[in-house]
Coordinates of C-alpha atoms in Angstrom, one line a residue:
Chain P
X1 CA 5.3 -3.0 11.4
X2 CA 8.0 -1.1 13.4
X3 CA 9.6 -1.6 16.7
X4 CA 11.8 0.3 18.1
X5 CA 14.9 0.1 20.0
X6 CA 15.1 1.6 23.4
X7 CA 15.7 -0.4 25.9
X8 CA 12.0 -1.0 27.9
X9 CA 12.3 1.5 30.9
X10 CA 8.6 1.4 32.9
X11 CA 5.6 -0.5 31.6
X12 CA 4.4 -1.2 35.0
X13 CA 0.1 -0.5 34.5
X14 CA 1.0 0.1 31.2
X15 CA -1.0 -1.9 28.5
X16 CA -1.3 -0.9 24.9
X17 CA -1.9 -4.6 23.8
X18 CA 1.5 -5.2 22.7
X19 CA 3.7 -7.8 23.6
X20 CA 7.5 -5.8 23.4
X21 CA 9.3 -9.0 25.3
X22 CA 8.7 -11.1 22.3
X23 CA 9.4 -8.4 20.3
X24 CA 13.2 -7.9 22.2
X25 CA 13.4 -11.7 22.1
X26 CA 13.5 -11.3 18.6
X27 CA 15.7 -9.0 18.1
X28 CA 18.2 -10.5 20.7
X29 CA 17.7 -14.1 18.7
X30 CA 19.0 -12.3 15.8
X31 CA 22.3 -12.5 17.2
X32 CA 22.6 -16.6 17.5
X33 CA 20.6 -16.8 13.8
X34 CA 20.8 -13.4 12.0
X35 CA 18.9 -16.0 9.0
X36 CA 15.7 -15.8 11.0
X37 CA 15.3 -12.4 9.9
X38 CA 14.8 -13.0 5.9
X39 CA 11.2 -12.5 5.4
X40 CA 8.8 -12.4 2.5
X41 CA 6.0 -11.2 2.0
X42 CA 3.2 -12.0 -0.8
X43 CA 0.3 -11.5 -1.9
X44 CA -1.7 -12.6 -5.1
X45 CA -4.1 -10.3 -6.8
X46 CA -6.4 -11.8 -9.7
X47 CA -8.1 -9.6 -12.0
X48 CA -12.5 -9.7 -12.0
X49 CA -13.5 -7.3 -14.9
X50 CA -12.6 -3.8 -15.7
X51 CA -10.6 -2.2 -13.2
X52 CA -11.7 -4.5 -10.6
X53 CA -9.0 -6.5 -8.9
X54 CA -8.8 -9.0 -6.2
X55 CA -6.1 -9.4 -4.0
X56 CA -5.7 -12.3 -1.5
X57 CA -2.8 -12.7 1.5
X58 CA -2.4 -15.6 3.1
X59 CA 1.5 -17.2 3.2
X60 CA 4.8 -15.8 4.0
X61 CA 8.4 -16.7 4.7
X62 CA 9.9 -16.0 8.1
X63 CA 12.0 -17.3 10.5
X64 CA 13.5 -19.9 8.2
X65 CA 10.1 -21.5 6.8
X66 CA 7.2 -21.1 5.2
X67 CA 4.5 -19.3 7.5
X68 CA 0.7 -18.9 7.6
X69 CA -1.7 -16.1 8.6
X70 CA -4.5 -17.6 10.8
X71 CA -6.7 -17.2 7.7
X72 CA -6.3 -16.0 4.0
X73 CA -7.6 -12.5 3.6
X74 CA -9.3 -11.2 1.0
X75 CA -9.6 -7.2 -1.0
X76 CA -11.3 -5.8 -3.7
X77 CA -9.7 -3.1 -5.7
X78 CA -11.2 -0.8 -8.3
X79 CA -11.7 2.5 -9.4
X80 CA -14.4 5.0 -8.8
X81 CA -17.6 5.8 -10.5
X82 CA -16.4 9.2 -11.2
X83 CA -13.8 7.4 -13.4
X84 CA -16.5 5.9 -15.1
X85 CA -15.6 2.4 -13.0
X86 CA -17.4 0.6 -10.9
X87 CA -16.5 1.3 -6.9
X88 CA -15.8 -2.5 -6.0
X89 CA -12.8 -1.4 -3.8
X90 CA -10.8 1.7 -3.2
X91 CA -8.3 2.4 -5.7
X92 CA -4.8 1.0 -5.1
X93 CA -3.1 4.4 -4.0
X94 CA -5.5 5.1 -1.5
X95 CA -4.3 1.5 -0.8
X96 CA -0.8 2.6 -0.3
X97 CA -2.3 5.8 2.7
X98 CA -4.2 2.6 4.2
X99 CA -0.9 0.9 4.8
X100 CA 1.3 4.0 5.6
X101 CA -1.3 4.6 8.9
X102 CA -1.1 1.2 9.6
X103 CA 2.5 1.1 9.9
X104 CA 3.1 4.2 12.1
X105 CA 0.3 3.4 14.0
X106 CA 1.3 0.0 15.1
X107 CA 4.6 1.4 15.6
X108 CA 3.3 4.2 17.9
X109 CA 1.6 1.8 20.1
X110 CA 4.9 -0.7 20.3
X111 CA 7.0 2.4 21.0
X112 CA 4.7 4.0 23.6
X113 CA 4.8 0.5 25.4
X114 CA 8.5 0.2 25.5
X115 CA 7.9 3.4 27.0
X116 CA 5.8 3.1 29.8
X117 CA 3.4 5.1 27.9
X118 CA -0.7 4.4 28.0
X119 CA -2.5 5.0 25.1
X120 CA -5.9 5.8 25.0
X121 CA -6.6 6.7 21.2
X122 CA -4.6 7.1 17.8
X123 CA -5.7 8.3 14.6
X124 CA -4.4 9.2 11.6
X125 CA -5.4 11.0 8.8
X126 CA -3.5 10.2 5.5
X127 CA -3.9 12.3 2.6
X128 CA -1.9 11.8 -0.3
X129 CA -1.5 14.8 -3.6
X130 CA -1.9 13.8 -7.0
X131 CA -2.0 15.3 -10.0
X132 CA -3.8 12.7 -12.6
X133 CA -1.6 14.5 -15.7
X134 CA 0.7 11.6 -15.2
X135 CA -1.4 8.2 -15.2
X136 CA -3.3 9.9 -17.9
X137 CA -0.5 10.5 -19.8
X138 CA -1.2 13.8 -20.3
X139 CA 2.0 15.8 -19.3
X140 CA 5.6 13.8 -19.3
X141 CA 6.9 16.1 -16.1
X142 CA 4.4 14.9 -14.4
X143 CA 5.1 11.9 -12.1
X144 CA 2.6 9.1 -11.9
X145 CA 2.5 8.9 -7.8
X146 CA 2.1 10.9 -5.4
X147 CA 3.6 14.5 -5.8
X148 CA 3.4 14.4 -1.5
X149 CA 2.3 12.4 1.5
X150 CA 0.8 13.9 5.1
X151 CA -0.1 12.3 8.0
X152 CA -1.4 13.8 10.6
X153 CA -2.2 12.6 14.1
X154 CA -4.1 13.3 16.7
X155 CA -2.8 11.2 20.2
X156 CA -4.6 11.6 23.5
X157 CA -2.0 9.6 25.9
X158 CA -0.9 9.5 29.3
X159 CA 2.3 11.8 28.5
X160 CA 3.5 15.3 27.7
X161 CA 3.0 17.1 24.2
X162 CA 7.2 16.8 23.7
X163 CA 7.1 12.6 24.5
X164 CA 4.0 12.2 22.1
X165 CA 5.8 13.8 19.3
X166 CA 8.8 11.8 20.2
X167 CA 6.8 8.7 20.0
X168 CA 5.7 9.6 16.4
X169 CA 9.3 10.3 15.2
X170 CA 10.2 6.8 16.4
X171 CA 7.5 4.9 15.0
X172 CA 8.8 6.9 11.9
X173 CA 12.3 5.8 12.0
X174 CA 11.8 2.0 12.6
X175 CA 8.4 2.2 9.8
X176 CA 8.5 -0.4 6.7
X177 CA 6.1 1.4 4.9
X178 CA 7.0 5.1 5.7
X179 CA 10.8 3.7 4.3
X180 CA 9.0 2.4 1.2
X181 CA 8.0 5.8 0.1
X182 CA 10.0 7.8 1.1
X183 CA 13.5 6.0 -0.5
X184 CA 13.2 3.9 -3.9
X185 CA 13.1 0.1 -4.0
X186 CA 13.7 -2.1 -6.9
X187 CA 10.5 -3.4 -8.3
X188 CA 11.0 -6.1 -11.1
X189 CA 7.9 -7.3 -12.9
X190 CA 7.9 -10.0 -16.0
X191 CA 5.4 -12.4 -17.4
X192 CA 5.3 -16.2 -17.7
Chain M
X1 CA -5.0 3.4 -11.3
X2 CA -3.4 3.3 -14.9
X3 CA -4.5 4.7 -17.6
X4 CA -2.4 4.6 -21.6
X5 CA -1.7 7.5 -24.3
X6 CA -2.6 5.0 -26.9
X7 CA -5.0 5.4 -29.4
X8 CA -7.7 3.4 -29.7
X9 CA -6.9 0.8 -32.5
X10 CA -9.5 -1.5 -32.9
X11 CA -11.7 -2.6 -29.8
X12 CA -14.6 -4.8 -32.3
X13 CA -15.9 -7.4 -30.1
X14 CA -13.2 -6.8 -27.1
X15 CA -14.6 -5.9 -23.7
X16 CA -12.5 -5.9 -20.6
X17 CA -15.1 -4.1 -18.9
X18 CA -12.9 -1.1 -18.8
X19 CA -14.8 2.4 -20.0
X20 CA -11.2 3.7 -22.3
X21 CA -13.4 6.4 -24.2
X22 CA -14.4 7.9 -20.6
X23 CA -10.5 7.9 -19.2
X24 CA -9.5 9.4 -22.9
X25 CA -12.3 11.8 -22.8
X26 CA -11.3 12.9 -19.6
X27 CA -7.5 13.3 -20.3
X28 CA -9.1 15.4 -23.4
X29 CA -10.8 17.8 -20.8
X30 CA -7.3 18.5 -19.3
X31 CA -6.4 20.7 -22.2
X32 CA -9.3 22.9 -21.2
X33 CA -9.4 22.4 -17.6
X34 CA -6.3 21.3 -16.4
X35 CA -7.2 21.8 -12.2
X36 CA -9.7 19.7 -13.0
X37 CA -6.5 16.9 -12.6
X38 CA -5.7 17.5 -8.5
X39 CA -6.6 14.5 -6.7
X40 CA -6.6 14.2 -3.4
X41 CA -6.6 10.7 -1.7
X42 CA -7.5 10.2 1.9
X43 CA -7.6 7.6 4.3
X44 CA -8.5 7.5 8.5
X45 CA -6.2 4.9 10.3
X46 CA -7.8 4.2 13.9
X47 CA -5.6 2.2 16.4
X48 CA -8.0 -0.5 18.3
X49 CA -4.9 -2.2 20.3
X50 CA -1.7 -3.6 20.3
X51 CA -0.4 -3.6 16.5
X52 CA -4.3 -3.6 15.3
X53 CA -5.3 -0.6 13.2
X54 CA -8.6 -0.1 11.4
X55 CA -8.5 2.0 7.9
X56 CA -11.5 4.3 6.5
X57 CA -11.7 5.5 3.2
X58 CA -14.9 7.1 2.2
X59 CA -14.0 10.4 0.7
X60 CA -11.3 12.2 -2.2
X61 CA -10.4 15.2 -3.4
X62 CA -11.5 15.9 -7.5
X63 CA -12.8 17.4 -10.6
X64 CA -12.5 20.8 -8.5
X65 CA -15.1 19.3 -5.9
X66 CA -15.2 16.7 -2.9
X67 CA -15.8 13.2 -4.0
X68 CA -16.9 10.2 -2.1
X69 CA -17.1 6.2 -2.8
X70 CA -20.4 4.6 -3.2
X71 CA -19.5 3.2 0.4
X72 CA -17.2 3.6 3.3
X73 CA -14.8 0.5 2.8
X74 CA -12.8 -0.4 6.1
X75 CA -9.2 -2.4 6.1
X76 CA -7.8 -4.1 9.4
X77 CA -4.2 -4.3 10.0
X78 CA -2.0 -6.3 12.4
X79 CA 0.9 -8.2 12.8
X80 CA 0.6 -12.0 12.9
X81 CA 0.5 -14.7 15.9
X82 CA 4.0 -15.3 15.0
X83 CA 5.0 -12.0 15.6
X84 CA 3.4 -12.3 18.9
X85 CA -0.1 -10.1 17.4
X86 CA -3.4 -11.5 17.1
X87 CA -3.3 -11.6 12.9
X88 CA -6.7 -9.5 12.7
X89 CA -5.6 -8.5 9.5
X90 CA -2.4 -7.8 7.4
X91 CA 0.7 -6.1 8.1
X92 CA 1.4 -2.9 6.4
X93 CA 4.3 -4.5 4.5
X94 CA 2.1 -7.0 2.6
X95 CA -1.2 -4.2 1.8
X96 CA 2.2 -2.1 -0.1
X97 CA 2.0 -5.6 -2.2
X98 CA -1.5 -5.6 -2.6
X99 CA -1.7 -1.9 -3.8
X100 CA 1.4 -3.1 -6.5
X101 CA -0.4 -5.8 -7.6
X102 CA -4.2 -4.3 -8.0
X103 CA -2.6 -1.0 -9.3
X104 CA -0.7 -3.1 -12.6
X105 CA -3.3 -5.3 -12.9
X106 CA -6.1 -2.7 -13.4
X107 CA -3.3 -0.8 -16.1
X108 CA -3.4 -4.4 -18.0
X109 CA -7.2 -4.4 -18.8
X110 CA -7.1 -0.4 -19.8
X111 CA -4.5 -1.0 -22.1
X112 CA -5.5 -4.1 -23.0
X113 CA -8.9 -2.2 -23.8
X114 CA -7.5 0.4 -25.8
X115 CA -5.5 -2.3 -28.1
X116 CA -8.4 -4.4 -29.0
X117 CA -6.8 -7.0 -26.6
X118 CA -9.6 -9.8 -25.3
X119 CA -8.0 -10.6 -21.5
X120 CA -9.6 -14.1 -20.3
X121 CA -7.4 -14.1 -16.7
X122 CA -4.9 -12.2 -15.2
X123 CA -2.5 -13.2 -12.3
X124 CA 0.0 -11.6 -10.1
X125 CA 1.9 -13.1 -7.9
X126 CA 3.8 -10.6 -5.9
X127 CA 6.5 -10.5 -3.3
X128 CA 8.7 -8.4 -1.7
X129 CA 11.8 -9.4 0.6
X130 CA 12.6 -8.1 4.1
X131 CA 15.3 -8.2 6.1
X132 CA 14.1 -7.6 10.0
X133 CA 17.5 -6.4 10.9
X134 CA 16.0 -3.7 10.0
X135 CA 12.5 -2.6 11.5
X136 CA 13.9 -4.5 14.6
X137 CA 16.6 -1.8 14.7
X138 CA 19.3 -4.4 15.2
X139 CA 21.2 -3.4 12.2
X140 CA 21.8 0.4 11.0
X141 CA 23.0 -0.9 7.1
X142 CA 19.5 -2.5 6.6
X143 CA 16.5 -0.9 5.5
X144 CA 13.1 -0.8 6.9
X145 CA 11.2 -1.4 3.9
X146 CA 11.7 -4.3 1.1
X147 CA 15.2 -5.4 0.0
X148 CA 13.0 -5.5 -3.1
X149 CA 10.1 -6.8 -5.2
X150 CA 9.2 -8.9 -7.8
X151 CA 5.9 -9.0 -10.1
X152 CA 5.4 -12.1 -12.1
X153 CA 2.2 -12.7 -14.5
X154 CA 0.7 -15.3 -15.7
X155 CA -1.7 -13.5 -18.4
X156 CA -4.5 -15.7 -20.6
X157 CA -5.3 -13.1 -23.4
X158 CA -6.0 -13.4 -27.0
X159 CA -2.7 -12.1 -28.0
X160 CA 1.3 -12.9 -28.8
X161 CA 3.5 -13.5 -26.3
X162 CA 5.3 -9.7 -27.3
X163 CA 2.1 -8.3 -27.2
X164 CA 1.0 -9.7 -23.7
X165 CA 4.8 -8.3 -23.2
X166 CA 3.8 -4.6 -24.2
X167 CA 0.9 -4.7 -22.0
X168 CA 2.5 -4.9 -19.0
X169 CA 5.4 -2.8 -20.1
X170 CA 2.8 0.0 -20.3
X171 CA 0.9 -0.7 -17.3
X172 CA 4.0 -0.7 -15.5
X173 CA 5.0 2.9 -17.8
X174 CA 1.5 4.8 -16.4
X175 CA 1.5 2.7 -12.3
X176 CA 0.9 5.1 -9.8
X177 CA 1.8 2.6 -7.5
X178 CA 4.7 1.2 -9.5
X179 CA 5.8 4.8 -9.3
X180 CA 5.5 5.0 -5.8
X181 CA 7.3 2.4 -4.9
X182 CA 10.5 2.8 -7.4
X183 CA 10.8 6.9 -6.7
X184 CA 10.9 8.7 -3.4
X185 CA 8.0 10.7 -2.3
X186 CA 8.0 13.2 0.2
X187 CA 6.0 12.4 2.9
X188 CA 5.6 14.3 6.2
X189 CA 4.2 13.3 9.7
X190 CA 2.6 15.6 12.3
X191 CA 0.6 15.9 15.6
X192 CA -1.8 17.9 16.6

């Protein structure tokens, strides 16, 4: 989920699937109806048994009213055998690496079109340290997260070494998820 | 992924489905094997087109030695038809929601476990607010990620209000997730 903000320079041939006009539209709408731009996002996760969760996404808010996706979409999380679980789904912080690819990803390929840029393949690999002293409650100086995130990426594109990385450092700038790590948000949670 | 310092109380009769004298046995072996605690988690984020990205996680980092899930379990990502994508999955944004929400969830029935604490359903409804001003780069002031989030339970347990209270209080107390998301991590981006 990023986009970035250059103005689109040569995409003649170009096609990496997305659709950057739309994209500018939007951002040029904002000025007429900057309201447009309050979104929410949801999801509702149910617990099965043990560990085992399931979430589902299907609604959100945007654009001044309530939105669909095309379909509601479905995961299972859990823990491992190794933690003497039961493997239904991966665990909800290798959840979190799932959606910090995502995000750069998608924002490499909206970048690289503004750019004129052909992509032929993108991947990610997302590691993230932890030190299971803090969930276990084993050491207090511990932190319960991540102690650090890396992504790495290997690009092959139509495009020099020095505007690959450049794509990468955009996508990084304009990325939800990569700001959702790397700053602190406000998380309230209560009970009925 | 939470796991409580509690002692087991009484568990007569009460089954979650979560394995407490495993994860306390395990937070035990720390004392005499504290390496035995770094984790590495993993994930492989493939771009397929446009905003469309395809997760892998199969493997993970420890108990001193390479780990895998029972399976390879795959994720697709995407941005939705209103967003002028194709919806063949979630965005980024919402999957952060997901983790929150599977993450506290699983922390409820461990601790709930450990207190003798018969859960019959557990619900989170989770949301977190955007403003696009930001990924859209139309406004420095806003941020990328969530304005913030919200958690709200609706928990059918054999238990008092207060304690139905404490449960979450110490779910929240051990989250990885809930960690990640109210601290910053460091996380760094590279290419090959």
């Amino acid at each position: 989920m990023t986009v970035n903000q250059d103005t689109i320079t040569s995409t003649s041939g170009v096609d990496n699937g997305v659709n950057v006009e739309a994209l500018l539209g939007a951002r040029d709408a904002l000025a007429d109806a900057p309201e447009i731009a309050q979104f929410q996002w949801r999801s509702t996760v149910s617990w099965v048994n043990g560990t085992h969760s399931r979430a589902a996404v299907k609604t959100f808010y945007g654009f001044c009213e309530e939105q669909r996706h095309s379909k509601s979409f479905s995961f299972d999380m859990d823990h491992p055998l190794q933690f003497a679980s039961h493997d239904n789904g991966i665990t909800p912080a290798e959840v979190v690496l799932v959606a910090l690819g995502g995000c750069l990803t998608a924002g490499i390929a909206a970048v690289a079109q503004q750019r004129g840029i052909q992509l032929r393949s993108v991947l990610a690999t997302v590691s993230g340290e932890m030190d299971l002293h803090g969930i276990l409650g084993a050491d207090p100086q511990v932190r319960n997260g991540f102690g650090g995130v890396a992504v790495h990426y290997v690009i092959d594109a139509d495009a020099t070494t020095e505007e690959i990385e450049a794509l990468v450092a955009q996508s990084q700038k304009r990325s939800a998820v990569y700001d959702i790590l790397t700053n602190p948000t406000s998380v309230t949670v209560d009970v009925a």
